[in-house]
CSV table of C-alpha atoms in Angstrom, one decimal:
chain,number,residue,atom,x,y,z
A,82,GLN,CA,0.0,-0.1,0.0
A,83,ARG,CA,1.0,3.5,-0.6
A,84,GLN,CA,0.2,6.7,1.8
A,85,ALA,CA,-0.6,9.8,-0.1
A,86,SER,CA,0.1,13.3,1.1
A,87,PRO,CA,-2.3,15.3,3.0
A,88,PHE,CA,-4.7,17.5,0.9
A,89,THR,CA,-6.6,20.8,1.6
A,90,ILE,CA,-10.4,19.9,0.7
A,91,GLN,CA,-13.0,22.2,0.1
A,92,SER,CA,-16.2,20.6,0.6
A,93,TYR,CA,-19.7,21.7,-0.5
A,94,VAL,CA,-22.6,19.7,0.8
A,95,ALA,CA,-26.2,20.3,-0.5
A,96,LEU,CA,-29.3,18.3,0.7
A,97,HIS,CA,-32.0,17.5,-1.7
A,98,SER,CA,-35.3,16.5,0.2
A,99,HIS,CA,-37.8,14.2,-1.6
A,100,ALA,CA,-40.6,15.4,0.5
A,101,ASN,CA,-40.4,19.3,-0.8
A,102,ASN,CA,-38.3,18.9,-3.7
A,103,TYR,CA,-36.0,21.8,-3.3
A,104,LEU,CA,-32.2,22.0,-2.9
A,105,THR,CA,-30.7,23.6,0.3
A,106,PRO,CA,-26.9,24.3,1.0
A,107,ARG,CA,-26.1,22.7,4.4
A,108,VAL,CA,-22.4,22.7,5.0
A,109,SER,CA,-19.4,24.7,3.6
A,110,SER,CA,-16.1,23.7,5.1
A,111,THR,CA,-12.4,23.4,4.8
A,112,THR,CA,-10.5,20.1,6.2
A,113,SER,CA,-7.4,18.0,5.9
A,114,PHE,CA,-7.5,14.6,4.1
A,115,SER,CA,-5.3,11.7,3.0
A,116,LYS,CA,-6.2,8.8,0.9
A,117,GLN,CA,-4.4,5.5,0.6
A,118,PHE,CA,-3.9,3.7,-2.9
A,119,LYS,CA,-3.8,0.0,-2.7
A,120,HIS,CA,-2.0,-0.1,-6.2
A,121,ASP,CA,-0.9,2.4,-8.8
A,122,ALA,CA,-3.9,1.5,-11.0
A,123,GLN,CA,-6.2,3.5,-8.5
A,124,LYS,CA,-4.0,6.5,-8.5
A,125,PRO,CA,-5.2,9.5,-10.6
A,126,GLN,CA,-3.6,9.7,-14.0
A,127,ASN,CA,-2.7,13.4,-13.5
A,128,ASP,CA,-0.6,14.6,-10.8
A,129,ILE,CA,-1.6,13.2,-7.4
A,130,ASN,CA,-2.0,16.9,-6.2
A,131,ASN,CA,-4.5,17.8,-8.8
A,132,TYR,CA,-7.7,15.7,-9.0
A,133,HIS,CA,-11.4,16.0,-8.2
A,134,LEU,CA,-13.6,13.5,-6.4
A,135,HIS,CA,-17.5,13.2,-6.3
A,136,LEU,CA,-19.1,11.4,-3.6
A,137,THR,CA,-22.7,10.6,-3.1
A,138,VAL,CA,-24.5,9.2,-0.2
A,139,THR,CA,-28.2,8.3,-0.5
A,140,PRO,CA,-30.0,7.4,2.8
A,141,LYS,CA,-33.5,6.2,3.0
A,142,ARG,CA,-35.5,9.3,3.0
A,143,THR,CA,-33.1,12.1,1.8
A,144,LEU,CA,-30.5,12.4,-0.9
A,145,THR,CA,-27.3,14.1,0.2
A,146,GLU,CA,-24.7,15.1,-2.4
A,147,THR,CA,-21.2,16.0,-1.3
A,148,LYS,CA,-18.5,17.3,-3.6
A,149,PHE,CA,-14.9,17.4,-2.5
A,150,CYS,CA,-12.4,19.4,-4.6
A,151,TYR,CA,-8.9,18.7,-3.8
A,152,SER,CA,-5.9,21.0,-4.7
A,153,THR,CA,-2.7,22.3,-3.5
A,154,ARG,CA,-0.7,25.6,-4.1
A,155,MET,CA,1.3,23.7,-7.0
A,156,SER,CA,-1.9,22.7,-8.8
A,157,PRO,CA,-2.0,24.0,-12.6
A,158,PRO,CA,-5.5,25.6,-13.5
A,159,PRO,CA,-8.1,23.1,-14.9
A,160,TRP,CA,-8.4,23.2,-18.7
A,161,GLU,CA,-11.7,24.6,-18.5
A,162,ALA,CA,-10.2,27.6,-16.9
A,163,LEU,CA,-7.5,27.9,-19.4
A,164,ILE,CA,-10.1,28.2,-22.2
A,165,LEU,CA,-12.2,30.7,-20.3
A,166,VAL,CA,-9.0,32.8,-19.8
A,167,ALA,CA,-7.9,32.3,-23.5
A,168,THR,CA,-10.9,34.0,-24.8
A,169,TYR,CA,-9.5,37.4,-23.3
A,170,LEU,CA,-6.0,37.1,-24.7
A,171,ASP,CA,-4.5,38.8,-27.8
A,172,PRO,CA,-3.0,36.6,-30.6
A,173,LYS,CA,0.5,37.3,-29.5
A,174,THR,CA,-0.1,36.1,-25.9
A,175,LEU,CA,-2.0,33.0,-27.2
A,176,THR,CA,0.7,31.8,-29.2
A,177,ILE,CA,3.4,32.4,-26.2
A,178,ALA,CA,1.0,30.6,-23.9
A,179,SER,CA,0.5,27.6,-26.2
A,180,CYS,CA,4.3,26.9,-25.7
A,181,VAL,CA,3.9,26.1,-22.1
A,182,SER,CA,2.7,22.5,-22.3
A,183,LYS,CA,0.7,19.9,-24.4
A,184,SER,CA,-2.4,20.9,-22.3
A,185,TRP,CA,-1.9,24.6,-22.6
A,186,PHE,CA,-1.3,24.2,-26.4
A,187,SER,CA,-4.6,22.2,-26.9
A,188,SER,CA,-6.5,25.0,-24.8
A,189,MET,CA,-5.0,27.9,-26.5
A,190,SER,CA,-5.3,26.7,-30.0
A,191,SER,CA,-8.8,25.7,-30.0
A,192,ASP,CA,-11.1,26.9,-33.0
A,193,HIS,CA,-13.3,28.4,-30.2
A,194,VAL,CA,-10.8,30.9,-29.1
A,195,TRP,CA,-9.4,31.7,-32.5
A,196,LYS,CA,-12.5,32.1,-34.6
A,197,PRO,CA,-13.4,35.5,-33.4
A,198,LEU,CA,-9.9,36.8,-33.9
A,199,LEU,CA,-9.8,35.6,-37.6
A,200,THR,CA,-13.3,37.1,-38.2
A,201,THR,CA,-12.2,40.5,-36.7
A,202,GLN,CA,-8.8,40.7,-38.4
A,203,PHE,CA,-9.3,38.7,-41.4
A,204,PRO,CA,-12.8,38.1,-42.4
A,205,SER,CA,-12.2,37.0,-45.8
A,206,LEU,CA,-10.2,34.1,-44.6
A,207,ALA,CA,-13.0,33.3,-42.0
A,208,THR,CA,-15.4,32.8,-44.7
A,209,LEU,CA,-13.3,30.0,-46.3
A,210,SER,CA,-14.7,26.5,-46.1
A,211,SER,CA,-11.6,24.6,-45.1
A,212,ALA,CA,-10.4,21.9,-42.6
A,213,VAL,CA,-7.6,24.1,-41.5
A,214,ALA,CA,-7.6,25.1,-37.9
A,215,TYR,CA,-8.6,28.8,-37.4
A,216,ARG,CA,-5.4,29.4,-35.6
A,217,ARG,CA,-3.4,28.1,-38.7
A,218,LEU,CA,-5.5,30.6,-40.9
A,219,PHE,CA,-4.9,33.5,-38.7
A,220,LEU,CA,-1.2,32.9,-38.8
A,221,MET,CA,-1.2,32.7,-42.5
A,222,GLY,CA,-3.0,35.9,-42.6
A,223,HIS,CA,-0.8,37.7,-40.4
A,224,ALA,CA,2.4,36.5,-42.2
A,225,ALA,CA,0.8,38.0,-45.5
A,226,ALA,CA,0.0,41.2,-43.9
A,227,ALA,CA,3.4,41.2,-42.7
A,228,ARG,CA,4.8,40.9,-46.2
A,229,ARG,CA,2.7,43.7,-47.4
A,230,SER,CA,3.8,46.0,-44.9
A,231,GLN,CA,7.5,45.1,-45.0
A,232,ARG,CA,9.9,47.7,-46.1
A,233,PRO,CA,12.0,46.7,-49.1
A,234,PRO,CA,15.8,46.4,-48.5
A,235,LYS,CA,18.2,49.3,-49.4
A,236,PRO,CA,19.0,49.5,-53.1
A,237,SER,CA,22.4,48.2,-54.0
A,238,LEU,CA,23.1,51.1,-56.2
A,239,SER,CA,23.5,54.7,-55.5
A,240,LEU,CA,23.4,57.9,-57.6
A,241,GLU,CA,27.3,57.9,-57.6
A,242,ASP,CA,27.1,54.6,-59.5
A,243,LEU,CA,24.9,56.0,-62.5
A,244,VAL,CA,25.4,58.5,-65.4
A,245,PHE,CA,22.4,59.9,-67.2
A,246,ALA,CA,22.5,60.6,-71.0
A,247,VAL,CA,20.0,62.4,-72.8
A,248,SER,CA,19.6,63.6,-76.4
A,249,VAL,CA,17.3,65.5,-78.6
A,250,SER,CA,17.3,65.0,-82.4
A,251,THR,CA,15.5,66.2,-85.4
A,252,ARG,CA,15.8,65.0,-89.0
A,253,ASP,CA,18.9,66.9,-89.5
A,254,GLY,CA,20.6,65.3,-86.6
A,255,VAL,CA,21.4,65.8,-82.9
A,256,VAL,CA,20.3,69.3,-81.7
A,257,ALA,CA,21.0,69.0,-78.0
A,258,SER,CA,22.7,66.4,-75.7
A,259,GLY,CA,23.9,66.1,-72.1
A,260,VAL,CA,25.8,63.8,-70.0
A,261,ARG,CA,25.7,64.1,-66.1
A,262,ALA,CA,27.2,61.9,-63.5
A,263,GLY,CA,24.6,61.0,-60.9
A,264,GLU,CA,26.3,63.1,-58.2
A,265,LYS,CA,26.0,66.1,-60.2
A,266,LEU,CA,22.4,65.8,-61.1
A,267,ARG,CA,20.1,68.8,-60.3
A,268,MET,CA,17.4,67.3,-58.1
A,269,GLU,CA,14.0,69.0,-59.1
A,270,ALA,CA,12.1,67.6,-55.9
A,271,ALA,CA,13.7,66.7,-52.6
A,272,GLY,CA,13.8,63.0,-52.2
A,273,MET,CA,12.0,62.5,-55.5
A,274,PHE,CA,13.4,60.7,-58.6
A,275,ARG,CA,13.2,63.8,-61.0
A,276,PHE,CA,16.4,65.3,-62.3
A,277,GLY,CA,17.4,68.1,-64.7
A,278,VAL,CA,20.4,67.5,-67.1
A,279,GLY,CA,21.9,70.5,-68.7
A,280,CYS,CA,22.3,70.7,-72.5
A,281,ASP,CA,25.4,72.9,-73.4
A,282,GLY,CA,26.2,74.1,-76.7
A,283,GLY,CA,22.9,73.1,-78.4
A,284,VAL,CA,22.0,74.0,-81.8
A,285,VAL,CA,20.0,77.1,-82.6
A,286,LEU,CA,16.6,76.3,-84.1
A,287,LYS,CA,13.9,78.4,-85.8
A,288,GLU,CA,10.7,78.9,-84.0
A,289,GLY,CA,7.8,76.6,-84.8
A,290,GLU,CA,6.6,73.0,-84.6
A,291,GLU,CA,9.1,70.3,-85.1
A,292,GLU,CA,9.3,66.4,-85.1
A,293,VAL,CA,12.0,65.4,-82.5
A,294,ARG,CA,13.2,62.1,-81.2
A,295,VAL,CA,14.1,62.3,-77.5
A,296,THR,CA,16.2,59.5,-75.6
A,297,TRP,CA,17.1,59.0,-72.0
A,298,ASN,CA,19.9,56.3,-71.2
A,299,VAL,CA,20.8,55.2,-67.6
A,300,VAL,CA,24.6,54.0,-67.9
A,301,LEU,CA,26.4,52.1,-64.8
A,302,LYS,CA,29.8,53.7,-64.4
A,303,GLY,CA,32.4,51.6,-66.0
A,304,TRP,CA,30.0,50.7,-68.9
A,305,GLY,CA,29.0,47.7,-66.7
A,306,GLY,CA,25.4,48.1,-68.2
A,307,VAL,CA,23.0,50.5,-70.2
A,308,PHE,CA,19.4,50.7,-69.7
A,309,THR,CA,17.1,52.7,-72.1
A,310,ALA,CA,14.4,54.4,-69.8
A,311,VAL,CA,12.7,56.7,-72.6
A,312,GLU,CA,13.0,56.5,-76.3
A,313,ARG,CA,10.2,58.5,-78.2
A,314,GLU,CA,9.3,60.5,-81.1
A,315,GLY,CA,6.7,63.4,-81.4
A,316,LYS,CA,6.0,66.9,-82.4
A,317,VAL,CA,7.0,69.7,-80.2
A,318,ARG,CA,6.6,73.5,-80.5
A,319,LEU,CA,10.0,75.4,-80.3
A,320,VAL,CA,9.5,78.7,-78.7
A,321,GLY,CA,11.4,80.4,-76.0
A,322,GLY,CA,10.4,79.3,-72.4
A,323,GLY,CA,8.4,76.5,-74.0
A,324,GLU,CA,8.4,72.8,-72.9
A,325,GLY,CA,8.0,69.5,-74.6
A,326,TRP,CA,6.6,66.4,-72.5
A,327,PHE,CA,7.2,62.8,-73.6
A,328,TRP,CA,6.5,59.7,-71.6
A,329,GLU,CA,6.9,55.9,-72.1
A,330,GLU,CA,5.8,52.9,-70.1
A,331,MET,CA,8.9,51.3,-68.5
A,332,PRO,CA,9.2,47.3,-68.6
A,333,ALA,CA,8.7,45.3,-65.4
A,334,PRO,CA,11.7,44.1,-63.8
A,335,GLY,CA,12.2,40.1,-63.7
A,336,CYS,CA,12.0,37.3,-66.2
A,337,CYS,CA,8.4,38.3,-67.4
A,338,SER,CA,9.2,42.1,-68.1
A,339,GLY,CA,7.8,41.8,-71.7
A,340,ALA,CA,4.5,40.4,-70.7
A,341,VAL,CA,3.6,42.3,-67.5
A,342,ALA,CA,3.3,46.0,-67.0
A,343,SER,CA,5.5,47.7,-64.2
A,344,ALA,CA,3.0,50.4,-63.6
A,345,LEU,CA,6.0,52.9,-63.9
A,346,VAL,CA,6.6,55.3,-66.7
A,347,GLY,CA,9.7,57.2,-67.6
A,348,ASP,CA,9.2,60.9,-68.0
A,349,LEU,CA,11.1,63.3,-70.1
A,350,LYS,CA,10.6,67.0,-70.3
A,351,VAL,CA,12.4,69.2,-72.9
A,352,GLY,CA,12.9,72.8,-71.7
A,353,MET,CA,13.8,75.5,-74.2
A,354,CYS,CA,15.1,79.1,-74.0
A,355,GLU,CA,15.3,81.9,-76.6
A,356,GLU,CA,18.6,83.1,-77.6
A,357,LYS,CA,19.8,86.6,-76.5
A,358,ASP,CA,19.6,88.3,-79.8
A,359,GLY,CA,16.1,86.8,-80.2
A,360,ASN,CA,17.2,85.0,-83.3
A,361,GLY,CA,15.7,81.4,-82.6
A,362,VAL,CA,15.6,79.0,-79.7
A,363,ARG,CA,17.7,76.0,-78.2
A,364,VAL,CA,17.3,73.2,-75.8
A,365,GLU,CA,18.6,74.3,-72.2
A,366,GLU,CA,17.7,71.6,-70.1
A,367,VAL,CA,16.1,68.2,-70.4
A,368,GLY,CA,14.3,66.9,-67.1
A,369,VAL,CA,14.0,63.2,-66.4
A,370,GLY,CA,12.0,61.3,-63.8
A,371,ILE,CA,9.8,58.1,-62.9
A,372,LEU,CA,6.1,58.2,-62.3
A,373,ARG,CA,3.8,55.7,-60.7
A,374,VAL,CA,0.8,55.2,-62.8
A,375,VAL,CA,-1.7,54.5,-60.0
A,376,ASP,CA,-1.3,58.3,-58.7
A,377,TRP,CA,0.9,60.1,-61.3
A,378,ARG,CA,3.4,60.9,-58.7
A,379,TYR,CA,7.2,60.7,-58.9
A,380,VAL,CA,8.8,57.7,-57.0
A,381,SER,CA,11.3,58.1,-54.5
A,382,VAL,CA,15.2,58.0,-55.4
A,383,GLU,CA,15.5,54.7,-53.5
A,384,ASP,CA,12.6,53.2,-55.5
A,385,GLY,CA,14.1,54.5,-58.7
A,386,LEU,CA,17.5,53.0,-57.8
A,387,ARG,CA,16.0,49.8,-56.8
A,388,TYR,CA,14.3,49.4,-60.1
A,389,PHE,CA,17.5,50.3,-62.2
A,390,GLN,CA,19.4,47.8,-60.3
A,391,HIS,CA,17.2,44.9,-61.7
A,392,PHE,CA,18.6,45.8,-65.2
A,393,LEU,CA,22.0,47.1,-64.6
A,394,LEU,CA,23.4,44.7,-61.9
A,395,THR,CA,22.3,41.6,-63.7
A,396,ASN,CA,24.2,42.5,-67.0
A,397,HIS,CA,20.9,43.0,-68.5
A,398,VAL,CA,21.6,45.4,-71.4
A,399,THR,CA,18.5,47.0,-72.8
């Protein structure tokens, strides 16, 4: 035989009378108790310090039911209490608590706990007819949301690694051109990928409408790569202080650049000035930049560099 340790018992005794059919509490007491186990088969499967015993005694004319609840200071909470508490926890705390033990994992991972959280934060996933647990669906939704909000890494390129080359041509040949290293570019808007490239020694042109061809090439220093951002033809009115605008959709980076739109356009502006003697005009500056189609705003410098590195750092020459 095996002697068990003393326990603290909270006993609740209720008397049910068959005569008047009502339930009346009689006793509420605390006492000490020890139980002997004849063999291990009678020992509760859980820890000896954490079990419940229900004892019913039935006399001839009355029914008395006594419930004993045994516990000690070291007893873990019952699984019913864990589930009750779990409904008040946030997803992060639930995930941490599920690592305590197998019983905690079972309680903290139940669909009853995770379904309201999934419905609140990811309602589209909650409507899926799937055998996957709600906890798993929530984690999948959280991972997808984190990927969307994750900031892209810093670009491997810098402006100092690039050279911008622009040209304006008519049927008679090149009338203006400019080459500027990235660090010498004039930034037209702080933080935006929008720059001005000066054109020195341009050909003087007569005022009027003219068919022109414009080109913007981005060159990796050391001739490691060349990317043509804009190459367009169109009519422009040659007049002092006038401007001519051109744009072209840029290819998507990656293996499917020819089949998928990038949602970016290369923007090129031809700025003209009048000669001092008023005898004709010439191209003074060419402005270049990258615009987003979705809102027609210029991308940031980092986004522009990140785009160009897909073509220039993989030896992809366009």
